[in-house]
Short mmCIF file of C-alpha atoms and ligand atoms in Angstrom, two decimals:
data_model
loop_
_atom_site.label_atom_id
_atom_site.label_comp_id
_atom_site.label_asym_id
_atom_site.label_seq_id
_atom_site.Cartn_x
_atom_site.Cartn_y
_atom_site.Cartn_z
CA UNK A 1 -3.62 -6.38 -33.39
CA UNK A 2 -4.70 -9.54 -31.70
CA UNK A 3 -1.88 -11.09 -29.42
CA UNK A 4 -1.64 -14.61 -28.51
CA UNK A 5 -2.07 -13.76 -25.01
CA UNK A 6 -3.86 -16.79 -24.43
CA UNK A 7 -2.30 -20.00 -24.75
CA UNK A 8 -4.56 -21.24 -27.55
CA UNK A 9 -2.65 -22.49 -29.90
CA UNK A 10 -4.92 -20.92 -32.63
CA UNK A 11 -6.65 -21.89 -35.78
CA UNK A 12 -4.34 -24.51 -36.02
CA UNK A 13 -5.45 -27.29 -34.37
CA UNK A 14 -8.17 -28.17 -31.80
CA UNK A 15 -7.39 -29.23 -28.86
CA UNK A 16 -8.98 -31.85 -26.38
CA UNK A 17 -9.86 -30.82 -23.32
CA UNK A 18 -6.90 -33.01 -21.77
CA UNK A 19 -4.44 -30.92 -24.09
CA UNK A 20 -5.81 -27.58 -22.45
CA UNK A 21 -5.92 -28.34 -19.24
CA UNK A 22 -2.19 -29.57 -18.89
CA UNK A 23 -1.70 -26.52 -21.73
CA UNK A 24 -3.01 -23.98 -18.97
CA UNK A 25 -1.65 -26.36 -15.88
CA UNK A 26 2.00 -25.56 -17.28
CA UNK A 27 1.50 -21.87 -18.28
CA UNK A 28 -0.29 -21.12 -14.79
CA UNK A 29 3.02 -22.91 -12.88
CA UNK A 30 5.39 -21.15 -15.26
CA UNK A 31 3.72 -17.73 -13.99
CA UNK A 32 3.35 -18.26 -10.30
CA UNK A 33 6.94 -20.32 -9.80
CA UNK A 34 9.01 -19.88 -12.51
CA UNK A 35 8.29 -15.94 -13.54
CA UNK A 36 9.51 -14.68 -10.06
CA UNK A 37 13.12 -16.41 -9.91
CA UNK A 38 13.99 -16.98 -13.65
CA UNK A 39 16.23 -14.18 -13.63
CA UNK A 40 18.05 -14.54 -10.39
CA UNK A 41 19.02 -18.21 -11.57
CA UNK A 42 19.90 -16.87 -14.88
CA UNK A 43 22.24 -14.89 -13.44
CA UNK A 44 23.72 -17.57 -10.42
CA UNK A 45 23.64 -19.67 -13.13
CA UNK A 46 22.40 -22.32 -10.16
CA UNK A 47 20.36 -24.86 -10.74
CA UNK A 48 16.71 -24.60 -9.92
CA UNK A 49 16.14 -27.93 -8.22
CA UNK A 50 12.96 -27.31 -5.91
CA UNK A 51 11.37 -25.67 -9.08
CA UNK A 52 12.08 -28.78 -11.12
CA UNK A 53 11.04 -31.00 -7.56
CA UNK A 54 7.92 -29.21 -7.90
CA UNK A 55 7.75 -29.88 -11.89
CA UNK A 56 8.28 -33.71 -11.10
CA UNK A 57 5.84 -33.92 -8.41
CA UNK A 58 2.99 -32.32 -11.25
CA UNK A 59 3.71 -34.94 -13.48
CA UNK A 60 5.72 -32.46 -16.28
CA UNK A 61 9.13 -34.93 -16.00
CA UNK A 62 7.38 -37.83 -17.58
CA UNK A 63 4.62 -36.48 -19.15
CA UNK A 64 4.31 -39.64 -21.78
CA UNK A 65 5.95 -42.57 -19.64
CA UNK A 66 2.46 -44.51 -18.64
CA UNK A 67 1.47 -44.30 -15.03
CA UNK A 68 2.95 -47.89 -13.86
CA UNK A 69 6.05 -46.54 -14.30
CA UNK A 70 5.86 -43.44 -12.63
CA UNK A 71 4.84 -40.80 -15.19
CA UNK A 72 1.31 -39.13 -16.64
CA UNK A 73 0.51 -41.07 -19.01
CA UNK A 74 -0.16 -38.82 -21.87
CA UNK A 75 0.69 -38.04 -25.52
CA UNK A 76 3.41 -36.47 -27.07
CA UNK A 77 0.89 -33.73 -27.72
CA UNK A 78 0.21 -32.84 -24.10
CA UNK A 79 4.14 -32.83 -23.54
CA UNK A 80 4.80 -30.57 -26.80
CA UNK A 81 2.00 -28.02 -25.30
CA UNK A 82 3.57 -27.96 -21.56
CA UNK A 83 7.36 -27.31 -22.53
CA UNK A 84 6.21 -24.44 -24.39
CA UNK A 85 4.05 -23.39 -21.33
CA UNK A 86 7.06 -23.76 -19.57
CA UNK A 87 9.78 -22.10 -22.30
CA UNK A 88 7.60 -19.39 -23.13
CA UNK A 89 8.63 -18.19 -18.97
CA UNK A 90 12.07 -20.11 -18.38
CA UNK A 91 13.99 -22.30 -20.94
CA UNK A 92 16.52 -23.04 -18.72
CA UNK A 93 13.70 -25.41 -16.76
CA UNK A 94 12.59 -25.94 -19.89
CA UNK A 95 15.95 -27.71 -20.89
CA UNK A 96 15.90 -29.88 -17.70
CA UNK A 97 12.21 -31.07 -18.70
CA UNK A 98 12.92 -31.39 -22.23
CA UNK A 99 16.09 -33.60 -21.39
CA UNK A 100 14.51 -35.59 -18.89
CA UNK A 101 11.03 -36.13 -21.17
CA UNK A 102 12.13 -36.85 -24.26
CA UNK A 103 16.12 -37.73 -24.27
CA UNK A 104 16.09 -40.34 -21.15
CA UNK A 105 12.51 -41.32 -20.31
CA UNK A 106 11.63 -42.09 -24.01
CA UNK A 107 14.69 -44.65 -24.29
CA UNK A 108 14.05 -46.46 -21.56
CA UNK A 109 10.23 -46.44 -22.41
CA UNK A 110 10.76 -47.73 -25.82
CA UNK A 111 14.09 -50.00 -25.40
CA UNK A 112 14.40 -50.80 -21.85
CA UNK A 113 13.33 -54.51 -19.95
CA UNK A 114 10.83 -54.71 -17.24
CA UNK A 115 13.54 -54.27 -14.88
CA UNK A 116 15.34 -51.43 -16.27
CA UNK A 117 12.40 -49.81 -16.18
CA UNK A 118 11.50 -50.24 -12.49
CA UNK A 119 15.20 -49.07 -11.69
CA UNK A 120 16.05 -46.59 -14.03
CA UNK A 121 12.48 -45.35 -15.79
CA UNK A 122 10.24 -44.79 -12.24
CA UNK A 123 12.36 -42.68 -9.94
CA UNK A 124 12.96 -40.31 -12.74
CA UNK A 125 9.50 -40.20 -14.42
CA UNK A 126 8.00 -39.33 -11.40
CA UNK A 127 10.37 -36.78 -10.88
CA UNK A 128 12.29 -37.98 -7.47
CA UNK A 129 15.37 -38.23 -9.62
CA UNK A 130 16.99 -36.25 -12.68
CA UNK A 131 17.83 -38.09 -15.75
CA UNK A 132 20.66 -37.14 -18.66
CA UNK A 133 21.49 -38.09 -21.81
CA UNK A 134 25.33 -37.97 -22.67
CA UNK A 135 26.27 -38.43 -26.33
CA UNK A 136 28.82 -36.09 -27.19
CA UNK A 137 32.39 -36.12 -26.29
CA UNK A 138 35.38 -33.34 -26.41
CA UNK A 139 36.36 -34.80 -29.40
CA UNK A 140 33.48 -35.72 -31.16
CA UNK A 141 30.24 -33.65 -31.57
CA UNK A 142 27.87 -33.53 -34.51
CA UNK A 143 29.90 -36.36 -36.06
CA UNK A 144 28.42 -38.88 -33.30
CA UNK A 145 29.70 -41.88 -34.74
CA UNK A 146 33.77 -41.03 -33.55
CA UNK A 147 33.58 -41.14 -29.91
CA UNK A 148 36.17 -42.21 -28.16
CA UNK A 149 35.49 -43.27 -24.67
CA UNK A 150 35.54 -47.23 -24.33
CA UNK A 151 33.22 -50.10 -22.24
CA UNK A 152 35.20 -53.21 -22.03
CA UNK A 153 33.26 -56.39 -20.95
CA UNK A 154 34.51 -58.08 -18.00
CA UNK A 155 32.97 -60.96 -16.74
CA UNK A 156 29.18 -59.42 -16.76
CA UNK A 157 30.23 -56.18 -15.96
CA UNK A 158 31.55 -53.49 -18.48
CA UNK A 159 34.29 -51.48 -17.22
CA UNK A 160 33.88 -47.62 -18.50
CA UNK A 161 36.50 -45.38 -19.06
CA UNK A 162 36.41 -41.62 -20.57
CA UNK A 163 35.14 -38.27 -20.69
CA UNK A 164 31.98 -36.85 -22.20
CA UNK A 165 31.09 -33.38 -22.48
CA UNK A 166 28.48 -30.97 -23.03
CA UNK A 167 25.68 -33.45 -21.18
CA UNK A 168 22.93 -31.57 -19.91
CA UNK A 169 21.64 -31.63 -15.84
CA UNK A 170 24.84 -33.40 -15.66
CA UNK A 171 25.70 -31.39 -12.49
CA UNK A 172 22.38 -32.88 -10.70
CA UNK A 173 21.30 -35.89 -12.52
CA UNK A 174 21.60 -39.35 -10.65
CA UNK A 175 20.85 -41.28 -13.95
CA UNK A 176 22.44 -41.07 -17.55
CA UNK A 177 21.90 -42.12 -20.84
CA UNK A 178 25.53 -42.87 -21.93
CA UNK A 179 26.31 -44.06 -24.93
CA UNK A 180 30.27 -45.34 -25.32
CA UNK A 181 32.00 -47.83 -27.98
CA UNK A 182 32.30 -51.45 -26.85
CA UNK A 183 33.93 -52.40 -30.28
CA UNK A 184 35.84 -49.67 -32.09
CA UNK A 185 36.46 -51.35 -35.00
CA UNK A 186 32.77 -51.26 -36.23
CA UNK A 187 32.35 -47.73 -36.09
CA UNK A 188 28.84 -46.22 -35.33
CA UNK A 189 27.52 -50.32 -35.59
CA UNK A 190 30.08 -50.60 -32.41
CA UNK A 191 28.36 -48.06 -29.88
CA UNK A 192 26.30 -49.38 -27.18
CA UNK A 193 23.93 -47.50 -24.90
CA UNK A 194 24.19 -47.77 -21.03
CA UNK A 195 22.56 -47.19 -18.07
CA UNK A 196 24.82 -45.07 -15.60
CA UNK A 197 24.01 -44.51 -11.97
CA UNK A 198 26.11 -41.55 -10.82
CA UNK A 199 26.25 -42.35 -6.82
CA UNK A 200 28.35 -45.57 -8.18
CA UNK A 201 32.04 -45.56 -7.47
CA UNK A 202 33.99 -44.61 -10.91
CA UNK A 203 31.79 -41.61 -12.16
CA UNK A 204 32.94 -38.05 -11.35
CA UNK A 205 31.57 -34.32 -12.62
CA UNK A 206 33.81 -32.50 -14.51
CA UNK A 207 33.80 -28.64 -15.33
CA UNK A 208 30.41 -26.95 -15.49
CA UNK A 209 30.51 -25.53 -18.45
CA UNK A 210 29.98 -21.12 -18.35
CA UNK A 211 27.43 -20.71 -21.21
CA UNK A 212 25.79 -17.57 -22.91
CA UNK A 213 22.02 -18.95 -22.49
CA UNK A 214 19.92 -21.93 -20.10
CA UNK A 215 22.43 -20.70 -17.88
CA UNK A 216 20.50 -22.49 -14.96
CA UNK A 217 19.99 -25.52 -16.59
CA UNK A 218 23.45 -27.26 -15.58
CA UNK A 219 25.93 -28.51 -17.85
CA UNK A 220 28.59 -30.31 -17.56
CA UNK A 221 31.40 -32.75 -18.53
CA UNK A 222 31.15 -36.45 -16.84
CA UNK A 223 34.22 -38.32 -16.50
CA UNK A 224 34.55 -42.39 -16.18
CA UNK A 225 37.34 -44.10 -14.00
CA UNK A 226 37.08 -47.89 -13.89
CA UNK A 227 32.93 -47.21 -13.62
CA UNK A 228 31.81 -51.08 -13.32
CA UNK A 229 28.55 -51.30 -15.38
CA UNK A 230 26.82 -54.42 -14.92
CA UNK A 231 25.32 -56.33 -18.43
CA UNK A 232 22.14 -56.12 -16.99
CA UNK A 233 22.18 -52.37 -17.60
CA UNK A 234 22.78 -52.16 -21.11
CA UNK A 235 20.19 -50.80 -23.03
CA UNK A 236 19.40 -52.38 -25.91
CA UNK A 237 21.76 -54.90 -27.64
CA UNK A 238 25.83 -53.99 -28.03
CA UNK A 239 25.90 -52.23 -31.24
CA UNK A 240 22.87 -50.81 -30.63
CA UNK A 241 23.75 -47.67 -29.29
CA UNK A 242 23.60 -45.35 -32.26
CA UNK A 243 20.43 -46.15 -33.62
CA UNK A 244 18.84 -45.56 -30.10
CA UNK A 245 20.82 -42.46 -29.53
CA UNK A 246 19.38 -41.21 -33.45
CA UNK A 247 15.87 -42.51 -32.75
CA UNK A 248 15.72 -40.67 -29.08
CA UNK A 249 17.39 -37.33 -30.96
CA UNK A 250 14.40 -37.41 -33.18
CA UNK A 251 12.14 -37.16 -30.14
CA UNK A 252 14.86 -34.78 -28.41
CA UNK A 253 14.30 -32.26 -31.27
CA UNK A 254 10.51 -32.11 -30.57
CA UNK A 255 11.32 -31.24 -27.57
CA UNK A 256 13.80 -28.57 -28.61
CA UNK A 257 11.20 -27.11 -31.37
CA UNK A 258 8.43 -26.70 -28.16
CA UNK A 259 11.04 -24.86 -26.58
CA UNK A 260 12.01 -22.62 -29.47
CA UNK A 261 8.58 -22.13 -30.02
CA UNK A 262 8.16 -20.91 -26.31
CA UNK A 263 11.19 -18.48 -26.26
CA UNK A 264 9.45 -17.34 -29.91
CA UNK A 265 6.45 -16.79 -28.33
CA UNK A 266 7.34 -15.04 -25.38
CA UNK A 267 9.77 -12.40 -27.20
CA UNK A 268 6.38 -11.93 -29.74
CA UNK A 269 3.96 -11.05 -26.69
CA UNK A 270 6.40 -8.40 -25.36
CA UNK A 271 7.50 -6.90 -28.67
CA UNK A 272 3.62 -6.77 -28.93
CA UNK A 273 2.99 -4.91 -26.00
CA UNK A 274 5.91 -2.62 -25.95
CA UNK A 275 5.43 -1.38 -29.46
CA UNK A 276 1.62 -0.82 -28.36
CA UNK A 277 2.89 1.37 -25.66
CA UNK A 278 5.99 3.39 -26.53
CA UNK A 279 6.18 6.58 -28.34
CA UNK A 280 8.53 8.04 -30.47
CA UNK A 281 8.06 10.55 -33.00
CA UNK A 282 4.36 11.51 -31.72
CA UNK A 283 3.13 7.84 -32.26
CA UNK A 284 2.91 4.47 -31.33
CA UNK A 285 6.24 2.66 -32.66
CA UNK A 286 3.74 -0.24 -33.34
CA UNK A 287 2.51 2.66 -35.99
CA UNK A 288 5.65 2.41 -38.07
CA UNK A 289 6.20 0.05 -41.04
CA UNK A 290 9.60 -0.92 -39.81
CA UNK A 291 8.02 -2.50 -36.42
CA UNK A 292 5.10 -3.53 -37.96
CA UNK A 293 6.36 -5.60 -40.29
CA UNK A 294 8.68 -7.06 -38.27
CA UNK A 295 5.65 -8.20 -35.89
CA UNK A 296 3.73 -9.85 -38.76
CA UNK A 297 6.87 -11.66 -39.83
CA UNK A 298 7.50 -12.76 -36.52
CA UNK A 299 3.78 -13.79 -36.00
CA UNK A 300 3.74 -15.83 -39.30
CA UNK A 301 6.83 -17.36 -38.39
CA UNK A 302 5.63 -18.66 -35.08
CA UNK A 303 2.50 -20.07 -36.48
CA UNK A 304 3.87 -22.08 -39.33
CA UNK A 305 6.61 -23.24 -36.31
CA UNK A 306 3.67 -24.93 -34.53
CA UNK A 307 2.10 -26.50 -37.17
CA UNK A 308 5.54 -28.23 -38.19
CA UNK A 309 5.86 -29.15 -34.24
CA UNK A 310 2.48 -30.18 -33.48
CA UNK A 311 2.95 -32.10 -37.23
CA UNK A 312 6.46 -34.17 -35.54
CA UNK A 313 4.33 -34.53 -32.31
CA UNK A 314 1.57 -35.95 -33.95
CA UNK A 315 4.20 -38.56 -36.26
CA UNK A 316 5.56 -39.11 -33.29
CA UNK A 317 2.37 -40.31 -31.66
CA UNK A 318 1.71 -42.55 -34.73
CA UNK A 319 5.18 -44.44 -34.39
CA UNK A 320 3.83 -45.94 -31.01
CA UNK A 321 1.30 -48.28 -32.74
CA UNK A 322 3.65 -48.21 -36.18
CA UNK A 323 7.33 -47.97 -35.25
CA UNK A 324 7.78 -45.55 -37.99
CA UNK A 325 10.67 -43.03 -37.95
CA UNK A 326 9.35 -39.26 -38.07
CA UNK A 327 12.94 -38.04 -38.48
CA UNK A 328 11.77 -35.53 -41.15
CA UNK A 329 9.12 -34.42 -39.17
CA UNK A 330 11.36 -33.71 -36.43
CA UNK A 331 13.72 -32.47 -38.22
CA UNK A 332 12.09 -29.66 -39.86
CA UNK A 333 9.99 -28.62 -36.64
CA UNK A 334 13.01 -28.40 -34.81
CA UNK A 335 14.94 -26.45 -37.78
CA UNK A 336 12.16 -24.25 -38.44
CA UNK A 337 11.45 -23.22 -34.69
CA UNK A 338 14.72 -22.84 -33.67
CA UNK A 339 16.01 -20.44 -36.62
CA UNK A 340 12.16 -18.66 -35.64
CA UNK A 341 13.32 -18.77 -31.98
CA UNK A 342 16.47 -16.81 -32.87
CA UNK A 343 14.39 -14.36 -35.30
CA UNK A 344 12.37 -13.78 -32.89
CA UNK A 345 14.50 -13.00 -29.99
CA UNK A 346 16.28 -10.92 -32.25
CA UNK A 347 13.48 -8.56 -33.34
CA UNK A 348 12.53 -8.10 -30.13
CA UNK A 349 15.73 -7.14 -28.86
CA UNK A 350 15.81 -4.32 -31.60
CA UNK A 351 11.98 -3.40 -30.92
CA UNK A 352 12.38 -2.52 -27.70
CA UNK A 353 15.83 -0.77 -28.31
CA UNK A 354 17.20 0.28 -25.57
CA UNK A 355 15.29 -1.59 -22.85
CA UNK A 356 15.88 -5.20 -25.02
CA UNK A 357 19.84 -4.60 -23.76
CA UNK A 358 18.94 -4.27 -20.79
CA UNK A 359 19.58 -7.00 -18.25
CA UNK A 360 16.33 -4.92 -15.79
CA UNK A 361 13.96 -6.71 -19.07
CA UNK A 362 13.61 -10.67 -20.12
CA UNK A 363 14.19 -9.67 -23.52
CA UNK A 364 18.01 -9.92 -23.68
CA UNK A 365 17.42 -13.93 -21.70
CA UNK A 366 15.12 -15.22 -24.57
CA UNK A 367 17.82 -13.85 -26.60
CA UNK A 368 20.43 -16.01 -25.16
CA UNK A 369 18.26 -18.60 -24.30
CA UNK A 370 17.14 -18.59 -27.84
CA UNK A 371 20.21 -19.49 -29.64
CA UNK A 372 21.10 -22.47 -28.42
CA UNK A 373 18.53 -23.53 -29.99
CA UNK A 374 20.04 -23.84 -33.34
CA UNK A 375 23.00 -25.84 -31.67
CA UNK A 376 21.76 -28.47 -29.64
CA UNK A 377 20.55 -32.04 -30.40
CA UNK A 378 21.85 -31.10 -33.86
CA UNK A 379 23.01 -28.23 -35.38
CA UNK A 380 20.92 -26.32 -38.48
CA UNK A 381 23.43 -27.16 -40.72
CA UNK A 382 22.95 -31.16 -38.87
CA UNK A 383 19.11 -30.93 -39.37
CA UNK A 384 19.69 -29.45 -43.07
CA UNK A 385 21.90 -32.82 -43.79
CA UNK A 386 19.27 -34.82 -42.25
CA UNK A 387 16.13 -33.26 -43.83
CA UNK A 388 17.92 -33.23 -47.60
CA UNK A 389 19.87 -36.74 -47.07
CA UNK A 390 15.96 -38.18 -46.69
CA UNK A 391 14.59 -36.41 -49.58
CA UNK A 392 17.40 -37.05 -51.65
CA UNK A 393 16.75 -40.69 -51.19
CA UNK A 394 20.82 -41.16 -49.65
CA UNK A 395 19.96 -42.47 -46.27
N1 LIG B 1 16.76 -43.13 -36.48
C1 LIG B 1 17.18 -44.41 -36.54
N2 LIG B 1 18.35 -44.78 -37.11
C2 LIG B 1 19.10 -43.80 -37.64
C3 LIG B 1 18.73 -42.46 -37.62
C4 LIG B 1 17.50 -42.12 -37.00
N3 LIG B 1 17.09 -40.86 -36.93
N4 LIG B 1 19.69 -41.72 -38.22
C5 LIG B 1 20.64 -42.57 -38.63
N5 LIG B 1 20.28 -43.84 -38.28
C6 LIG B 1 21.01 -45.08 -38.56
C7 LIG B 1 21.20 -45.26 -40.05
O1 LIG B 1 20.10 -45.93 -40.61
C8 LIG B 1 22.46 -46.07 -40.11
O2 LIG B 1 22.14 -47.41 -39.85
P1 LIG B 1 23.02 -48.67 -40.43
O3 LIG B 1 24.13 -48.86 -39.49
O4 LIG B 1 22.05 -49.81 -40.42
O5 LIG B 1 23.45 -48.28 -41.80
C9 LIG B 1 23.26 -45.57 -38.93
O6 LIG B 1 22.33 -44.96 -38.03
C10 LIG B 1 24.30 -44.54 -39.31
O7 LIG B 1 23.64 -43.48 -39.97
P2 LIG B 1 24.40 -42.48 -40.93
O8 LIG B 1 25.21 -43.24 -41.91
O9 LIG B 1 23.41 -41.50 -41.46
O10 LIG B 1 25.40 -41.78 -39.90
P3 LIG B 1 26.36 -40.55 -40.07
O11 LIG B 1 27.62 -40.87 -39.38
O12 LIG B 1 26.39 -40.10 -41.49
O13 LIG B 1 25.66 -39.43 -39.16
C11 LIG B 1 24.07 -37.78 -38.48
C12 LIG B 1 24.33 -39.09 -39.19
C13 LIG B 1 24.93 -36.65 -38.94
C14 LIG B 1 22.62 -37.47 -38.78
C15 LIG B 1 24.26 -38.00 -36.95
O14 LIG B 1 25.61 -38.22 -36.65
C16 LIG B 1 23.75 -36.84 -36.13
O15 LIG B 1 22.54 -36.70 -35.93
N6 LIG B 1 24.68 -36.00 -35.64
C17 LIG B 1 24.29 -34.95 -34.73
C18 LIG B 1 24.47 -35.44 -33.34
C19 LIG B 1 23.77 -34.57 -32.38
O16 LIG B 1 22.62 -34.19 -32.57
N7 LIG B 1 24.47 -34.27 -31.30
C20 LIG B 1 23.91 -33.50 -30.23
C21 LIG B 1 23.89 -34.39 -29.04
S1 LIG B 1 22.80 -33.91 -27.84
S2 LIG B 1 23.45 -32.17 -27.25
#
């Protein structure tokens, strides 16, 4: 059997030579830097900033933000190809990249002013800075629309108070996404999207929350105080806020498809190799129907993953010249790859018995890592709403 050890992405697609070289640029980081410590920071659960540092300084934090404001310039092609690089070793750096990429450099990209962009987009794109995106609140999670926590114009500032949870590289980022209700009796059409620098005097870290998976990418509640926001940092118009915080999600799940494609990919290659090598029974496990089949399943799945996230890369790409929503497309790739990510991981912890346990082998982290996967930036059940509410014709 033919492995993907390679990171060709197959028959799929063909690739420009720009596509492979940041393809094998991310895979051949992932294996020098990120191979050798991905465990020990799974298991400090600290988080990896020199890695990252080094991630910013390659370009990899803001791989599609143009080069005048700090990032690579390149298309959301190249991106989807290097955070799978990167998840198919780590998806806890993976996480960090994915938020910083596609959650806070795309807003500001696509909604921010000329000088929101020289303060907020440039120190983060080029990777001196971390950027977060903080949506969800204690109180109010996959239903977006009922947060809670209140900016209340004053003068041209906006004073901020609340807490919001569950906001990714939270415990390092200097820069956040936050989006917070300026007028609560319009509902969703009364959120408003800010610009939050966390060295300013009213923002404090909360709890870091103990997860199951990422473990090293950081996560944490944020809590405002009196956090004076001038106007002039307001992204987009008020009321605003949820259609950019929908519109980025659709790019954030691109982001989260490469990465369940990664963790996919990586439990694949050693489910591969292990049932090529172990013996039971006087033969290769790989030898019996009930790990054979699982491989092909798991190979098929992975493949029709990558067409439906190349696919939402590729609509995503197009909305730059049309300014047409690729929801769908993002929603299935990230649906598909994620419940794959989890199948995957899942299989492979069975394959390799007991060994996939075993914290010695990465086979129990992609397990972990993988399920969040199917939680984040939407749930399955959140993507299943989206994808049917389209077809349907209800939204
Ligand atoms: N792009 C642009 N606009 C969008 C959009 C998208 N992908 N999705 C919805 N909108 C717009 C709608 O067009 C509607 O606009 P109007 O005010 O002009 O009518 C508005 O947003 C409200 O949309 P809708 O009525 O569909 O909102 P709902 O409250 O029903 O919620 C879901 C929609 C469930 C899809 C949304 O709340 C969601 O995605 N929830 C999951 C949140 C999430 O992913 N959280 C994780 C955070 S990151 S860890």
């Amino acid at each position: 059997m033919a492995t993907s050890g390679n990171p060709s992405p197959g028959p799929s697609l063909d690739l420009t030579e720009e596509h492979k070289m940041i393809q094998m640029a991310a895979r051949d980081f992932a294996q020098k830097e990120l191979a050798p410590i991905a465990a020990e920071f799974d298991e400090s659960g600290e988080f990896p900033i020199d890695t990252i540092t080094k991630m910013g300084a390659m370009g990899l934090m803001g791989i599609e933000v143009p080069e005048e404001y700090g990032g690579a310039g390149m298309d959301t092609l190249s991106y989807v190809l290097a955070l799978e690089q990167i998840c198919k070793v780590d998806a806890a750096h993976g996480t960090v990249m994915s938020v910083n990429n596609s959650l806070y450099c795309y807003a500001i990209n696509r909604f921010g002013t000329e000088e929101q962009k020289k303060t907020f987009l440039v120190p983060v794109a080029s990777g001196e800075s971390v950027g977060a995106y903080s949506l969800t609140e204690p109180m109010s999670g996959s239903d977006a629309g009922t947060m809670r926590s209140r900016a209340v114009l004053d003068g041209d500032e906006y004073i901020i108070n609340g807490r919001k949870s569950w906001v990714s590289s939270a415990p390092y980022a200097k820069y956040i996404l936050l989006f917070t209700v300026t007028d609560p009796e319009k509902r969703h059409r009364g959120i408003s999207a800010f610009l939050v620098d966390a060295d300013k005097p009213g923002y404090s870290r909360g709890k870091t929350e103990p997860k199951l998976g990422i473990r090293a990418s950081g996560t944490s509640e944020i809590v405002f105080e009196n956090y004076r926001c001038p106007m002039s940092s307001r992204l987009g118009e008020e009321g605003e806020g949820f259609k950019i915080a929908m519109t980025v999600l659709d790019a954030g799940r691109i982001g989260i498809a490469s990465q369940a494609l990664g963790i996919a990919g990586a439990a694949y290659e050693a489910s591969v190799e292990y049932a090529r090598e172990r013996e039971a029974f006087g033969q290769k496990i790989g030898q019996f129907q009930g790990i054979s089949f699982k491989l092909a399943d798991m190979k098929t799945k992975i493949e029709a993953s990558r067409l439906l996230t190349y696919q939402a890369a590729l609509a995503k790409e197009r909305s730059k010249d049309t300014g047409d929503r690729f929801t769908l497309e993002a929603a299935m790739a990230k649906l598909f790859a994620s419940e794959t990510a989890m199948f995957c991981s899942h299989a492979a912890v069975q394959i390799h018995g007991g060994v996939g346990y075993s914290k010695e082998f990465p086979v129990e982290r992609y397990f972990r890592d993988a399920k969040i996967t199917e939680i984040y930036e939407g749930t399955s059940e959140i993507q299943r709403m989206v994808i049917s509410r389209l077809e349907l014709g209800l939204k």
